[in-house]
mmCIF file of C-alpha atoms in Angstrom:
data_model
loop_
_atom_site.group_PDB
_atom_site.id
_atom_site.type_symbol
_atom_site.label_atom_id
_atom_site.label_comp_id
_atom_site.label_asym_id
_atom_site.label_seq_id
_atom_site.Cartn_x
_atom_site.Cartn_y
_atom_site.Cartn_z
ATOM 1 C CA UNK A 1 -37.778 16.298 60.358
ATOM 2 C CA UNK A 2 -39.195 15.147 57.097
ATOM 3 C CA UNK A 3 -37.936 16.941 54.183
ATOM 4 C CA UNK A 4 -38.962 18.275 51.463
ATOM 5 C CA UNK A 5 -39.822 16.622 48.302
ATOM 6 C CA UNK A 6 -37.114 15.811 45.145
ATOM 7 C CA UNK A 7 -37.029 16.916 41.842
ATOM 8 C CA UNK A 8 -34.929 14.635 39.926
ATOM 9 C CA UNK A 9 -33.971 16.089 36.329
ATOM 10 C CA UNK A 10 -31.945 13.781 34.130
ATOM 11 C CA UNK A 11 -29.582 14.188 30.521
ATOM 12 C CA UNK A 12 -26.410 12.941 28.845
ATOM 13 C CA UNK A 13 -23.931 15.186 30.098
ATOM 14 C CA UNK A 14 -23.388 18.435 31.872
ATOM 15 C CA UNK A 15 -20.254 19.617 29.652
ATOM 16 C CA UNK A 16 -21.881 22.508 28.232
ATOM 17 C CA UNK A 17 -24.857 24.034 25.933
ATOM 18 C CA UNK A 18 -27.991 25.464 26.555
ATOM 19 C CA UNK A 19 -29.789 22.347 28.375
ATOM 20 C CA UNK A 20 -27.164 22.080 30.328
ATOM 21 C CA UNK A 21 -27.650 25.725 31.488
ATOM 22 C CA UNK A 22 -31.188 25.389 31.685
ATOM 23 C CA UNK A 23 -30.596 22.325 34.339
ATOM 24 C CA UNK A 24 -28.531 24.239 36.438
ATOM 25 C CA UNK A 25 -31.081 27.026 36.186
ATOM 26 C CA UNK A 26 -33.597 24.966 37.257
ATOM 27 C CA UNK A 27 -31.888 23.486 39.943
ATOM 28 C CA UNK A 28 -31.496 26.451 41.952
ATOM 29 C CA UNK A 29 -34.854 27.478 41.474
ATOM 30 C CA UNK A 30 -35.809 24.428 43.031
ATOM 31 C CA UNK A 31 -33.286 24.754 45.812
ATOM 32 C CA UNK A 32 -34.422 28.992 46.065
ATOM 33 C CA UNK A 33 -38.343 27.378 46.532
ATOM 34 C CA UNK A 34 -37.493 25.202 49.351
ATOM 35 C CA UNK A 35 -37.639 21.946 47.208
ATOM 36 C CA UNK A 36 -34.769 19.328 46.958
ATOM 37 C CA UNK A 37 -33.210 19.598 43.631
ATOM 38 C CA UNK A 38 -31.042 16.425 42.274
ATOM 39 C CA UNK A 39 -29.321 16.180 38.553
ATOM 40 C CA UNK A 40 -28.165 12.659 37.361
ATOM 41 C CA UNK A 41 -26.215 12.502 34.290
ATOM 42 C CA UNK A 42 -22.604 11.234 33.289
ATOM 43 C CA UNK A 43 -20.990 14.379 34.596
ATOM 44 C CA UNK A 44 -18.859 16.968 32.545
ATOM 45 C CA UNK A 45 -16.834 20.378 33.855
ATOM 46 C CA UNK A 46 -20.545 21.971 34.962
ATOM 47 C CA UNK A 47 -20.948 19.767 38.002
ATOM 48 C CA UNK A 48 -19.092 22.584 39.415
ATOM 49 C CA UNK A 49 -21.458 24.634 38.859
ATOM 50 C CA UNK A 50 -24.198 22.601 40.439
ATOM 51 C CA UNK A 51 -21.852 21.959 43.557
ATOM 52 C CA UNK A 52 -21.509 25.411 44.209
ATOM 53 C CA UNK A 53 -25.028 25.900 44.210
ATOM 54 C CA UNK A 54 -25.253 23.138 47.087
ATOM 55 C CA UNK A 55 -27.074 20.789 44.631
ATOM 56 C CA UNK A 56 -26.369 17.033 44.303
ATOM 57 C CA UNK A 57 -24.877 15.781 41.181
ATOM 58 C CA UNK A 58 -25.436 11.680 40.824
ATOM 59 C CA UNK A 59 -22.810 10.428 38.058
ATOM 60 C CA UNK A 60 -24.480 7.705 35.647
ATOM 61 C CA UNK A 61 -23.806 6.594 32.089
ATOM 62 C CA UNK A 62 -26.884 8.535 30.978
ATOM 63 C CA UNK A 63 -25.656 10.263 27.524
ATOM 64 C CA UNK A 64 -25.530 6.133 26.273
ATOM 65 C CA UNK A 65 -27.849 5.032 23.448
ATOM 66 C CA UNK A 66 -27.039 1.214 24.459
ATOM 67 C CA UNK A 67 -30.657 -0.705 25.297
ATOM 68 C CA UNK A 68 -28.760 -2.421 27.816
ATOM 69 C CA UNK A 69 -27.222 0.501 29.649
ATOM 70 C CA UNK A 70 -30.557 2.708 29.239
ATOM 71 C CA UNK A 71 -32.207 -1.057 31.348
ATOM 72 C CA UNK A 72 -29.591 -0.616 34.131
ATOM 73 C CA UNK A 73 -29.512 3.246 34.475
ATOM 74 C CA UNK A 74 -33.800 2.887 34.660
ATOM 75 C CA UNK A 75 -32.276 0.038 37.820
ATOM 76 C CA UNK A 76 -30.352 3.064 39.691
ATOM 77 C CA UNK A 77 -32.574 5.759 39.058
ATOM 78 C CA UNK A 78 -35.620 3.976 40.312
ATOM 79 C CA UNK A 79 -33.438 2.954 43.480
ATOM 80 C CA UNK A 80 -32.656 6.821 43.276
ATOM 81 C CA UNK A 81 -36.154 7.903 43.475
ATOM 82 C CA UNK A 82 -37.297 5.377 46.184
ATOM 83 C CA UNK A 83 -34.323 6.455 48.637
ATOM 84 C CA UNK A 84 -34.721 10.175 47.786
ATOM 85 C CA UNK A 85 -38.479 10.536 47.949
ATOM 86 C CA UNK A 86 -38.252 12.275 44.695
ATOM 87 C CA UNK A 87 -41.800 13.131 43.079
ATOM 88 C CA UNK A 88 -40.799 14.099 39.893
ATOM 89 C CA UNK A 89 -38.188 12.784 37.228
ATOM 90 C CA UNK A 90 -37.603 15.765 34.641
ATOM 91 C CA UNK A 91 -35.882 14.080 31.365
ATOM 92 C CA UNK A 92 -34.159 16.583 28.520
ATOM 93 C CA UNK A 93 -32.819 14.289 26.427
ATOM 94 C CA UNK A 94 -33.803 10.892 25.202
ATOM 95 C CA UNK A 95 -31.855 8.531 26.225
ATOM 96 C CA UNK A 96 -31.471 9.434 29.798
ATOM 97 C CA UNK A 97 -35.415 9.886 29.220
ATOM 98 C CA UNK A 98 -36.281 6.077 28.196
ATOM 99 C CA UNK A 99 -34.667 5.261 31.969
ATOM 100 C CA UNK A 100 -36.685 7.980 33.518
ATOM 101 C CA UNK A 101 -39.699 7.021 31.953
ATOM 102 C CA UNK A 102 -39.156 3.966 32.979
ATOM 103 C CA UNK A 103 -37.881 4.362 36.781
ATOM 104 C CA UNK A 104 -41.139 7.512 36.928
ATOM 105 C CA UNK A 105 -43.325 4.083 36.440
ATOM 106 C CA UNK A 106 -41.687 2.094 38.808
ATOM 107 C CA UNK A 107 -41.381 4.379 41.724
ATOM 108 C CA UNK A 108 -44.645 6.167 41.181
ATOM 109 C CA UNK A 109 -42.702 9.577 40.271
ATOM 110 C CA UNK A 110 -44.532 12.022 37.775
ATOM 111 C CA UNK A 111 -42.302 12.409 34.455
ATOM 112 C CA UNK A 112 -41.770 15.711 32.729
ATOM 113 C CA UNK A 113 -39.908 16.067 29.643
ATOM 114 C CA UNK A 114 -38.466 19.360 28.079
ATOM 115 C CA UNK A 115 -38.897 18.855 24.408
ATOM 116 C CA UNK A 116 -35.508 20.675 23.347
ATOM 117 C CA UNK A 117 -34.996 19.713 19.468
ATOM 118 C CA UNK A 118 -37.227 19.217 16.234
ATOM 119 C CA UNK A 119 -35.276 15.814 16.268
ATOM 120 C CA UNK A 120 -34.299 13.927 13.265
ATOM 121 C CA UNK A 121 -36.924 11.132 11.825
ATOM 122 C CA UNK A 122 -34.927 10.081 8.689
ATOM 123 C CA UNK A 123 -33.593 6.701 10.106
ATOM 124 C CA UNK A 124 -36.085 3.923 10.645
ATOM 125 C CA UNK A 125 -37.140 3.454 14.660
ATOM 126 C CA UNK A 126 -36.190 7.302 15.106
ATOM 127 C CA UNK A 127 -40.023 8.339 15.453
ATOM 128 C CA UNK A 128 -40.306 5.797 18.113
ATOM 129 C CA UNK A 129 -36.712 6.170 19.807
ATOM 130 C CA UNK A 130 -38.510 10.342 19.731
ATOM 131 C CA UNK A 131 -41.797 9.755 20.794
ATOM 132 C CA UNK A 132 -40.247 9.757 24.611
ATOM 133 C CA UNK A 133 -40.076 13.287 24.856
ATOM 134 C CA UNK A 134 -43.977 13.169 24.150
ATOM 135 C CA UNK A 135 -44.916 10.735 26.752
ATOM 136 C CA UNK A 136 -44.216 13.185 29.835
ATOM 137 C CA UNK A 137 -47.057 13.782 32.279
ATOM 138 C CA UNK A 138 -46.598 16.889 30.793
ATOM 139 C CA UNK A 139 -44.306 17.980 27.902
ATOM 140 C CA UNK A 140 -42.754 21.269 28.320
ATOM 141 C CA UNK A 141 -42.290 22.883 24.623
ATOM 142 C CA UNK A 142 -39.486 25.485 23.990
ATOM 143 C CA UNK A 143 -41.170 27.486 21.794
ATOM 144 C CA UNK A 144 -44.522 27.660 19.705
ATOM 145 C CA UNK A 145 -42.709 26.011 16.284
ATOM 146 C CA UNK A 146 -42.176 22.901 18.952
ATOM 147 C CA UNK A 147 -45.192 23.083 20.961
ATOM 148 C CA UNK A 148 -46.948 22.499 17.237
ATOM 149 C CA UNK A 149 -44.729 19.984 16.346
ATOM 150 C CA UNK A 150 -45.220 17.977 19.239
ATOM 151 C CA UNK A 151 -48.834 17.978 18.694
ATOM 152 C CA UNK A 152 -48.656 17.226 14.890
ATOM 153 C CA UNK A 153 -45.740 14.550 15.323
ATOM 154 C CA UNK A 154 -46.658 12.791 18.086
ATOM 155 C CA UNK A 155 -50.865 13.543 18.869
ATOM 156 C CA UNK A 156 -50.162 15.616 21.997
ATOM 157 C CA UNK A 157 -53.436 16.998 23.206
ATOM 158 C CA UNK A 158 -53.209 20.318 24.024
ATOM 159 C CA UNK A 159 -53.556 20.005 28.055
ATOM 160 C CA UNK A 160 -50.677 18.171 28.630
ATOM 161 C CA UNK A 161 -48.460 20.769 26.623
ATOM 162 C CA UNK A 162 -46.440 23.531 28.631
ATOM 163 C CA UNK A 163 -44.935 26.381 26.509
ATOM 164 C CA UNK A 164 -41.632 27.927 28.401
ATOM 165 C CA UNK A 165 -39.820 29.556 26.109
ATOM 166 C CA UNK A 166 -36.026 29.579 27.216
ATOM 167 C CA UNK A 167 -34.244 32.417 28.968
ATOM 168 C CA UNK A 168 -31.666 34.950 29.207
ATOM 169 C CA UNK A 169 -29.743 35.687 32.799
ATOM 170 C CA UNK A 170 -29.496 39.244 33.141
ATOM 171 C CA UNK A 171 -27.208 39.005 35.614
ATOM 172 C CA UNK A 172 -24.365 37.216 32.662
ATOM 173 C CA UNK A 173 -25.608 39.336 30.220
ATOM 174 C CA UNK A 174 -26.247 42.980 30.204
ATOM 175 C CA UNK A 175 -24.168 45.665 28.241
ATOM 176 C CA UNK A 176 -23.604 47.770 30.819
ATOM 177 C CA UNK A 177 -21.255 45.124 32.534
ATOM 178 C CA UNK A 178 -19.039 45.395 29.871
ATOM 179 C CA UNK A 179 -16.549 47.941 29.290
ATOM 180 C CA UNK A 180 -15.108 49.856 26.202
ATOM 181 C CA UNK A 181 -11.533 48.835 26.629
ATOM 182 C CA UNK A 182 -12.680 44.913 27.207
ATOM 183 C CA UNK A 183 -14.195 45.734 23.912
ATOM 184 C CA UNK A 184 -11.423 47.030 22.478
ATOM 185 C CA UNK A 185 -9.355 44.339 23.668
ATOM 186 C CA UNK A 186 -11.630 41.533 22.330
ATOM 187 C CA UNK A 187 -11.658 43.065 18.710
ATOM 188 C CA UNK A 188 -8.490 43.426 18.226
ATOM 189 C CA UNK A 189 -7.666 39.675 19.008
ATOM 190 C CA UNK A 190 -10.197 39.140 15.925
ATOM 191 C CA UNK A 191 -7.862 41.083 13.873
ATOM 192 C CA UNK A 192 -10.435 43.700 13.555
ATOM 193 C CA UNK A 193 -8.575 47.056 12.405
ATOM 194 C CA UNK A 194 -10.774 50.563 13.498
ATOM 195 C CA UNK A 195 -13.270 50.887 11.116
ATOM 196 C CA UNK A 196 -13.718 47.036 10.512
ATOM 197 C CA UNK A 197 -17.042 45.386 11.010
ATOM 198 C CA UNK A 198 -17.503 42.664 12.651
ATOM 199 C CA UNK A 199 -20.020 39.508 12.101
ATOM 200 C CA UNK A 200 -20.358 37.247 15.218
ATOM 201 C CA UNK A 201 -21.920 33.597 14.371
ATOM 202 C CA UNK A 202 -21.940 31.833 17.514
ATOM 203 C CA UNK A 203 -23.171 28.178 17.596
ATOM 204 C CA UNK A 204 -21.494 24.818 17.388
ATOM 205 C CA UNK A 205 -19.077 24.497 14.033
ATOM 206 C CA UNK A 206 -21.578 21.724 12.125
ATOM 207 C CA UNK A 207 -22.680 22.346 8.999
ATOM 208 C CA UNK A 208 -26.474 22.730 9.519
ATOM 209 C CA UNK A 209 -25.738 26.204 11.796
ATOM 210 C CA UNK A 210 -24.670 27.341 8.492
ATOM 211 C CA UNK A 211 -21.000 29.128 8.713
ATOM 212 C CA UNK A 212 -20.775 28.205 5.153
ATOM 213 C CA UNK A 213 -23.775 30.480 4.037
ATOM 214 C CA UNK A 214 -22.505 33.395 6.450
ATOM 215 C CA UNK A 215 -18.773 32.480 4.284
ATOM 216 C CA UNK A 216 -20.097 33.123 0.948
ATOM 217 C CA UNK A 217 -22.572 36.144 2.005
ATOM 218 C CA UNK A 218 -19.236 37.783 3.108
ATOM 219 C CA UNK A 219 -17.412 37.291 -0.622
ATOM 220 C CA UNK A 220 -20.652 39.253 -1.965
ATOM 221 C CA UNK A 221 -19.332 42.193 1.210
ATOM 222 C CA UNK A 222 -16.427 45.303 1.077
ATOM 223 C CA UNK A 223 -13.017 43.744 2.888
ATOM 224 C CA UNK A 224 -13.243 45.853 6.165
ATOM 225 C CA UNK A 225 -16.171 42.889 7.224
ATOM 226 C CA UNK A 226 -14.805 40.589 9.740
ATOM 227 C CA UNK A 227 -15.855 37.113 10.899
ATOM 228 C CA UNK A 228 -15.904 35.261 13.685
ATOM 229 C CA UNK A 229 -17.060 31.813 14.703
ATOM 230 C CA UNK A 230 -17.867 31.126 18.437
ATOM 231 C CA UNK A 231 -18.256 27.475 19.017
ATOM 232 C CA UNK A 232 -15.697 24.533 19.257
ATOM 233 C CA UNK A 233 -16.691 21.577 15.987
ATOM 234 C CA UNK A 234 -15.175 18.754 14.737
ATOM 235 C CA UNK A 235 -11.354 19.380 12.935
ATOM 236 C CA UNK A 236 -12.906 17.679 9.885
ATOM 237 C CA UNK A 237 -15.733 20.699 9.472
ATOM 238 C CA UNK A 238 -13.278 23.099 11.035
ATOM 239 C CA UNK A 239 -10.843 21.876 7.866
ATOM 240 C CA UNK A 240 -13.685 22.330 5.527
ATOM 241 C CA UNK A 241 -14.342 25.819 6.769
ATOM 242 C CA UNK A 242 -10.820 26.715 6.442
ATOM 243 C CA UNK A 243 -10.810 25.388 2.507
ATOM 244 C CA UNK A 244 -13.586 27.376 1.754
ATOM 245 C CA UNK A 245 -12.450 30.497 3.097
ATOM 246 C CA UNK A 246 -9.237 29.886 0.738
ATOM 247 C CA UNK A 247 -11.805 29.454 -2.185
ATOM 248 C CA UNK A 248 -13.799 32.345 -1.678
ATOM 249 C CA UNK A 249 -10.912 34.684 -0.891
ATOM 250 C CA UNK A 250 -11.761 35.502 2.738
ATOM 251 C CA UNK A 251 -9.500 33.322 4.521
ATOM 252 C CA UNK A 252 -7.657 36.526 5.734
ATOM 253 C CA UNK A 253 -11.326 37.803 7.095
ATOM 254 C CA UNK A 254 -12.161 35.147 9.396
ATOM 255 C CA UNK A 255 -11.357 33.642 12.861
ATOM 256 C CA UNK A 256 -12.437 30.841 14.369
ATOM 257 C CA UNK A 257 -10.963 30.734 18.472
ATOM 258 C CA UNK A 258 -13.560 27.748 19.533
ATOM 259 C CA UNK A 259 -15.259 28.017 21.885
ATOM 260 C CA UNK A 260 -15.919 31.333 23.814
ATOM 261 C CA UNK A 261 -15.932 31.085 27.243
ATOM 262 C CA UNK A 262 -17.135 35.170 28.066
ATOM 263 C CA UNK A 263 -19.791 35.108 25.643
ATOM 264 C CA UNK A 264 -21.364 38.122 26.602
ATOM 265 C CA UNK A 265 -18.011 40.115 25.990
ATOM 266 C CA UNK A 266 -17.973 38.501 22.767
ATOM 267 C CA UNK A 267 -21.693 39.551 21.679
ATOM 268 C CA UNK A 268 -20.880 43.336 23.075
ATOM 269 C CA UNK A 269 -17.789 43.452 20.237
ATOM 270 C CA UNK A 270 -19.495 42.562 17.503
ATOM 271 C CA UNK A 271 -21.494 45.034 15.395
ATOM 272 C CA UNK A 272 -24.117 42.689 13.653
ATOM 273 C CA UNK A 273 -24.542 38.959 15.181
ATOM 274 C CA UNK A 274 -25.527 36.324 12.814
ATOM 275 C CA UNK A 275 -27.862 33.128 13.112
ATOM 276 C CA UNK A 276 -27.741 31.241 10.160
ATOM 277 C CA UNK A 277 -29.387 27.829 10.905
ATOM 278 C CA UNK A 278 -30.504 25.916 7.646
ATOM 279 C CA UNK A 279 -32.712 23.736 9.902
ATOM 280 C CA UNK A 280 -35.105 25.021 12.364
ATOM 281 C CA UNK A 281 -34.194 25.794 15.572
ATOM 282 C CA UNK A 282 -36.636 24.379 18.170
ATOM 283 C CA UNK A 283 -35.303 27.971 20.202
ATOM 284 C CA UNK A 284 -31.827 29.423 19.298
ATOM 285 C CA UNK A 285 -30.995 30.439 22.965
ATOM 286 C CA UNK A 286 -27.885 32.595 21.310
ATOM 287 C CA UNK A 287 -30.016 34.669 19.346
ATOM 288 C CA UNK A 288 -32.304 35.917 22.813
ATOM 289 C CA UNK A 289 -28.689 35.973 24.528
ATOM 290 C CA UNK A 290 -27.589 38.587 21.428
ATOM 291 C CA UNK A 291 -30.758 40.497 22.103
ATOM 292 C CA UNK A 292 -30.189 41.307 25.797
ATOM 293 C CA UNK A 293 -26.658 42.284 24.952
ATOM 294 C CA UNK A 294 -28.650 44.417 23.001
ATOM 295 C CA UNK A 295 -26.800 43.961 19.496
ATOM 296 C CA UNK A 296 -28.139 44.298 16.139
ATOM 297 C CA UNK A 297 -29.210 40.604 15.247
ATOM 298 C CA UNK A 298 -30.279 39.119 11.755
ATOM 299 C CA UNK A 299 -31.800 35.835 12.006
ATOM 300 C CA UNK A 300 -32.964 32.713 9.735
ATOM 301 C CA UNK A 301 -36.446 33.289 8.793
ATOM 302 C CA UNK A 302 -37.406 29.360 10.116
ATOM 303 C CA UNK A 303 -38.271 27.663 13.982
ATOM 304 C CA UNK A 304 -37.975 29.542 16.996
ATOM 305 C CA UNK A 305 -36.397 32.743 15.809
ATOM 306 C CA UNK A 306 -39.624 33.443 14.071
ATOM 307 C CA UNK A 307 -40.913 34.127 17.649
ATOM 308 C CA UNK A 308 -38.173 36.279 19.055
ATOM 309 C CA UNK A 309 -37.463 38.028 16.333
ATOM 310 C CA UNK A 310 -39.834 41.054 14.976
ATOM 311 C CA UNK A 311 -38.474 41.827 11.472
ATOM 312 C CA UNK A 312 -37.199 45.385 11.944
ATOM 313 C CA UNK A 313 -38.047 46.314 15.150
ATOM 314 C CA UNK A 314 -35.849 43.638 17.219
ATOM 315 C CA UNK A 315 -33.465 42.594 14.950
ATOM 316 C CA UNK A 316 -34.568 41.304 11.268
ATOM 317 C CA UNK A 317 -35.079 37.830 9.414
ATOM 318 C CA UNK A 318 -33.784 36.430 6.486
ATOM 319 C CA UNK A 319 -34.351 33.559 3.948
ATOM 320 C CA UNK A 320 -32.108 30.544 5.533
ATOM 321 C CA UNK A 321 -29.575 29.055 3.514
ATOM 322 C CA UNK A 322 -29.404 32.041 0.852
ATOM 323 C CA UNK A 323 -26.388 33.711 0.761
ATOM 324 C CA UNK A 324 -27.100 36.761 -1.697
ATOM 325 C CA UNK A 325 -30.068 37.124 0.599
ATOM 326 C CA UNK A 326 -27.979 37.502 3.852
ATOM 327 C CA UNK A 327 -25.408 39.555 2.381
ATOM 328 C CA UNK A 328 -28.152 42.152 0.993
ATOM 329 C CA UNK A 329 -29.492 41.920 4.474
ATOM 330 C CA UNK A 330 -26.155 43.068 6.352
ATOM 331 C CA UNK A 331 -25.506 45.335 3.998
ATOM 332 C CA UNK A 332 -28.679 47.026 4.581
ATOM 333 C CA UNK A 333 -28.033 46.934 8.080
ATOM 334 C CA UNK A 334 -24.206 47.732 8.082
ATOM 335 C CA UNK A 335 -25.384 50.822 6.202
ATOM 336 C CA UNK A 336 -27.994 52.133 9.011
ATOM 337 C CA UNK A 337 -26.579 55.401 10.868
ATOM 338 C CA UNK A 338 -24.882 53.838 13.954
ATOM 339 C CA UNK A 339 -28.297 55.739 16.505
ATOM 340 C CA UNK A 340 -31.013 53.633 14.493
ATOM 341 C CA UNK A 341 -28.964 50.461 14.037
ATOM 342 C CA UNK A 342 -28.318 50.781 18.279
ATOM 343 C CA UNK A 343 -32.391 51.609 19.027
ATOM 344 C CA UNK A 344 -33.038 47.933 17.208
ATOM 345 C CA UNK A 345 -30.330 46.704 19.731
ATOM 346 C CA UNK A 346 -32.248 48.310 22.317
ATOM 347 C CA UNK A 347 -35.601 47.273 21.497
ATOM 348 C CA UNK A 348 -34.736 43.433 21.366
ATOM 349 C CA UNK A 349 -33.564 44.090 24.944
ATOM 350 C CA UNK A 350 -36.228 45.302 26.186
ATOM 351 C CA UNK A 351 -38.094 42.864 24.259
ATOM 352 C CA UNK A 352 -35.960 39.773 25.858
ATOM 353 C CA UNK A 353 -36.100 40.748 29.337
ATOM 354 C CA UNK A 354 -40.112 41.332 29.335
ATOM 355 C CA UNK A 355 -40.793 37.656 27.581
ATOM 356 C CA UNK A 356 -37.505 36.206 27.847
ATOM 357 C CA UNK A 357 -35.682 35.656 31.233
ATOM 358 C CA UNK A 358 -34.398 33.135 33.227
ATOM 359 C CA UNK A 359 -36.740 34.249 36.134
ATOM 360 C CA UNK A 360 -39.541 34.164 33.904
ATOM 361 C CA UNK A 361 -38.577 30.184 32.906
ATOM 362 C CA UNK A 362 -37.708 29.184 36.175
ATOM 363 C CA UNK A 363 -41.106 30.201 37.429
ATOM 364 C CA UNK A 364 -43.134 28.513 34.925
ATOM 365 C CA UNK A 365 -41.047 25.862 35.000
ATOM 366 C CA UNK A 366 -42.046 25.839 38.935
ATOM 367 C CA UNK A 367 -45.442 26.114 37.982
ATOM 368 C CA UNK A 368 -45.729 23.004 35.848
ATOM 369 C CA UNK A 369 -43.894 20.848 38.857
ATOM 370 C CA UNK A 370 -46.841 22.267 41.490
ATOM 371 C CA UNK A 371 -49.142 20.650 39.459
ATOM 372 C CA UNK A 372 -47.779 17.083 40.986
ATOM 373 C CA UNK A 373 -46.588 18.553 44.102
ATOM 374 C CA UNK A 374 -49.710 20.092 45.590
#
């Protein structure tokens, strides 16, 4: 019996992050349609994840940056693609998506790219070593601030341009999973007293996610504010953090456990959640993922936020990098009656799962593979 035909996607690592969800998510979407779905990268504590869905994981060196090893991994994943019948080699990152590129040409496989970052040019070469994730077949875009970029950067026409925003898993994240004493629970490892609020900044600890604005906004607040930062960092930044806590006088007022492995429980005990990027996200997955939990979310007025994020109605924006501008903002919000802060909570729910889901991105995602397949 013949079978069916591969989809082949390919990045760095599967340790964790929002590509790497979005992989797995794809993968069993694949696998749910009746397709063969295969993930190559250099492995990480996910794979699990992918083996319990019955999907095959193939280990390479793929999160190198070495010419060399990028030559030999496009060797084994054009000798993948010929053995495997695979008709499509989907590339999220750029490294792993120079050997795709190349093995797609080789074994006559269509190549998609998800075009996850707004990507750093300020080294020489670094437009080029980019311009990958623009040479897909077609070039999925994570939101409208990238699916721009892409076109302005790198001369994308329009018709080879997908938009798919990311998405939220209801099933992981939905308030009413989550009950009051697992609340409780969670706060009080914070340190949070009753009557304490508490700030939730989830992302990575590196300095352009901006815990260091969200520090100083909280000097400008009243002591019974409480912050947390989700997200594992480098000790050097973590250090840094810690020194400016000390300077500011708030040392006392924050917590950082690393990362958070029931994020949804986390989101649910915090009264206001915070995104304070000083770049642009190309999405900011956590902020959507806030939204569904439906809590009260303030976000940086820059990149994808701008798009899931109605000022006042499903959370509200605020001039990035400004501290006196974020602390006005949470106090503003901190000072709602608890009914009309919680119907903003509710609205970016509703909001997220109508525009936002993982169904929603896994079908579209579908979509834009048919269009090789048919």
């Amino acid at each position: 019996m013949k079978m069916p035909p591969a989809v082949l996607q390919v990045l760095p690592a599967l340790a964790s992050g929002g590509v790497e969800r979005g992989t797995i998510e794809i993968a069993e979407a694949l696998r749910d349609a009746g397709l063969r779905p295969l993930v190559a990268s250099a492995g990480g504590a996910l794979v699990a994840d992918l083996e319990r869905l019955g999907v095959r994981h193939v280990a390479l060196p793929l999160a190198t940056k070495s010419p060399l090893a990028i030559w030999r991994n496009a060797a084994a994943l054009t000798a993948l693609a010929r053995a495997e019948d695979v008709r499509i080699i989907h590339a999220r990152s750029r490294a792993p998506a120079w050997s795709g590129l190349l093995a797609a040409r080789r074994s006559g496989a269509a190549f998609v790219t998800t075009y996850h970052g707004a990507y750093n040019e300020g080294l020489p070469g670094k437009r080029l070593y980019n311009s990958v994730m623009a040479r897909g077949d077609r070039v999925i875009a994570i939101s409208g601030f990238i699916a721009e970029l892409v076109q302005a950067r790198h001369g994308v026409p329009a018709e080879r341009i997908r938009l798919i925003p990311r998405g939220v898993d209801p099933r992981r994240f939905d308030p009413a999973l989550v009950g009051a004493a697992a609340i409780a629970e969670q706060r009080a490892a914070w340190g949070a007293a009753p009557g304490d609020a508490v700030l939730l900044l989830p992302a990575r600890l590196t300095r352009w996610k901006g815990q260091a604005v969200l520090l100083r906004a909280l000097a400008m607040l009243p002591a019974n504010l409480r912050v947390v930062f989700a997200g594992g960092g480098r000790d050097g930044y973590v250090r840094e953090l810690q020194a400016l806590a000390e300077q500011l006088g708030v040392a006392g007022r924050l917590r950082m456990p690393g990362h958070v492995p029931e994020l949804a429980l986390a989101l649910a005990a915090a009264d206001v959640v915070v995104h304070a990027s000083t770049d642009a996200e190309a999405f900011g997955r956590t902020v959507i993922e806030a939204q569904a939990m439906a809590r009260p979310v303030i976000a940086a007025d820059l990149g994808g936020p701008r798009e899931t994020v109605e000022h006042g109605v499903t959370g509200w924006r605020v001039t990035p990098g400004d501290p006196a501008a974020l602390a006005a903002m949470l106090a503003q919000v901190l000072a709602m009656p608890a009914a009309a802060r919680q119907a903003v909570g509710d609205a970016a729910r509703q909001a997220v799962l109508a525009r936002y889901s993982t169904a929603a991105m896994q079908a579209a995602t579908l979509a834009v593979y048919r269009e090789f397949l048919a």
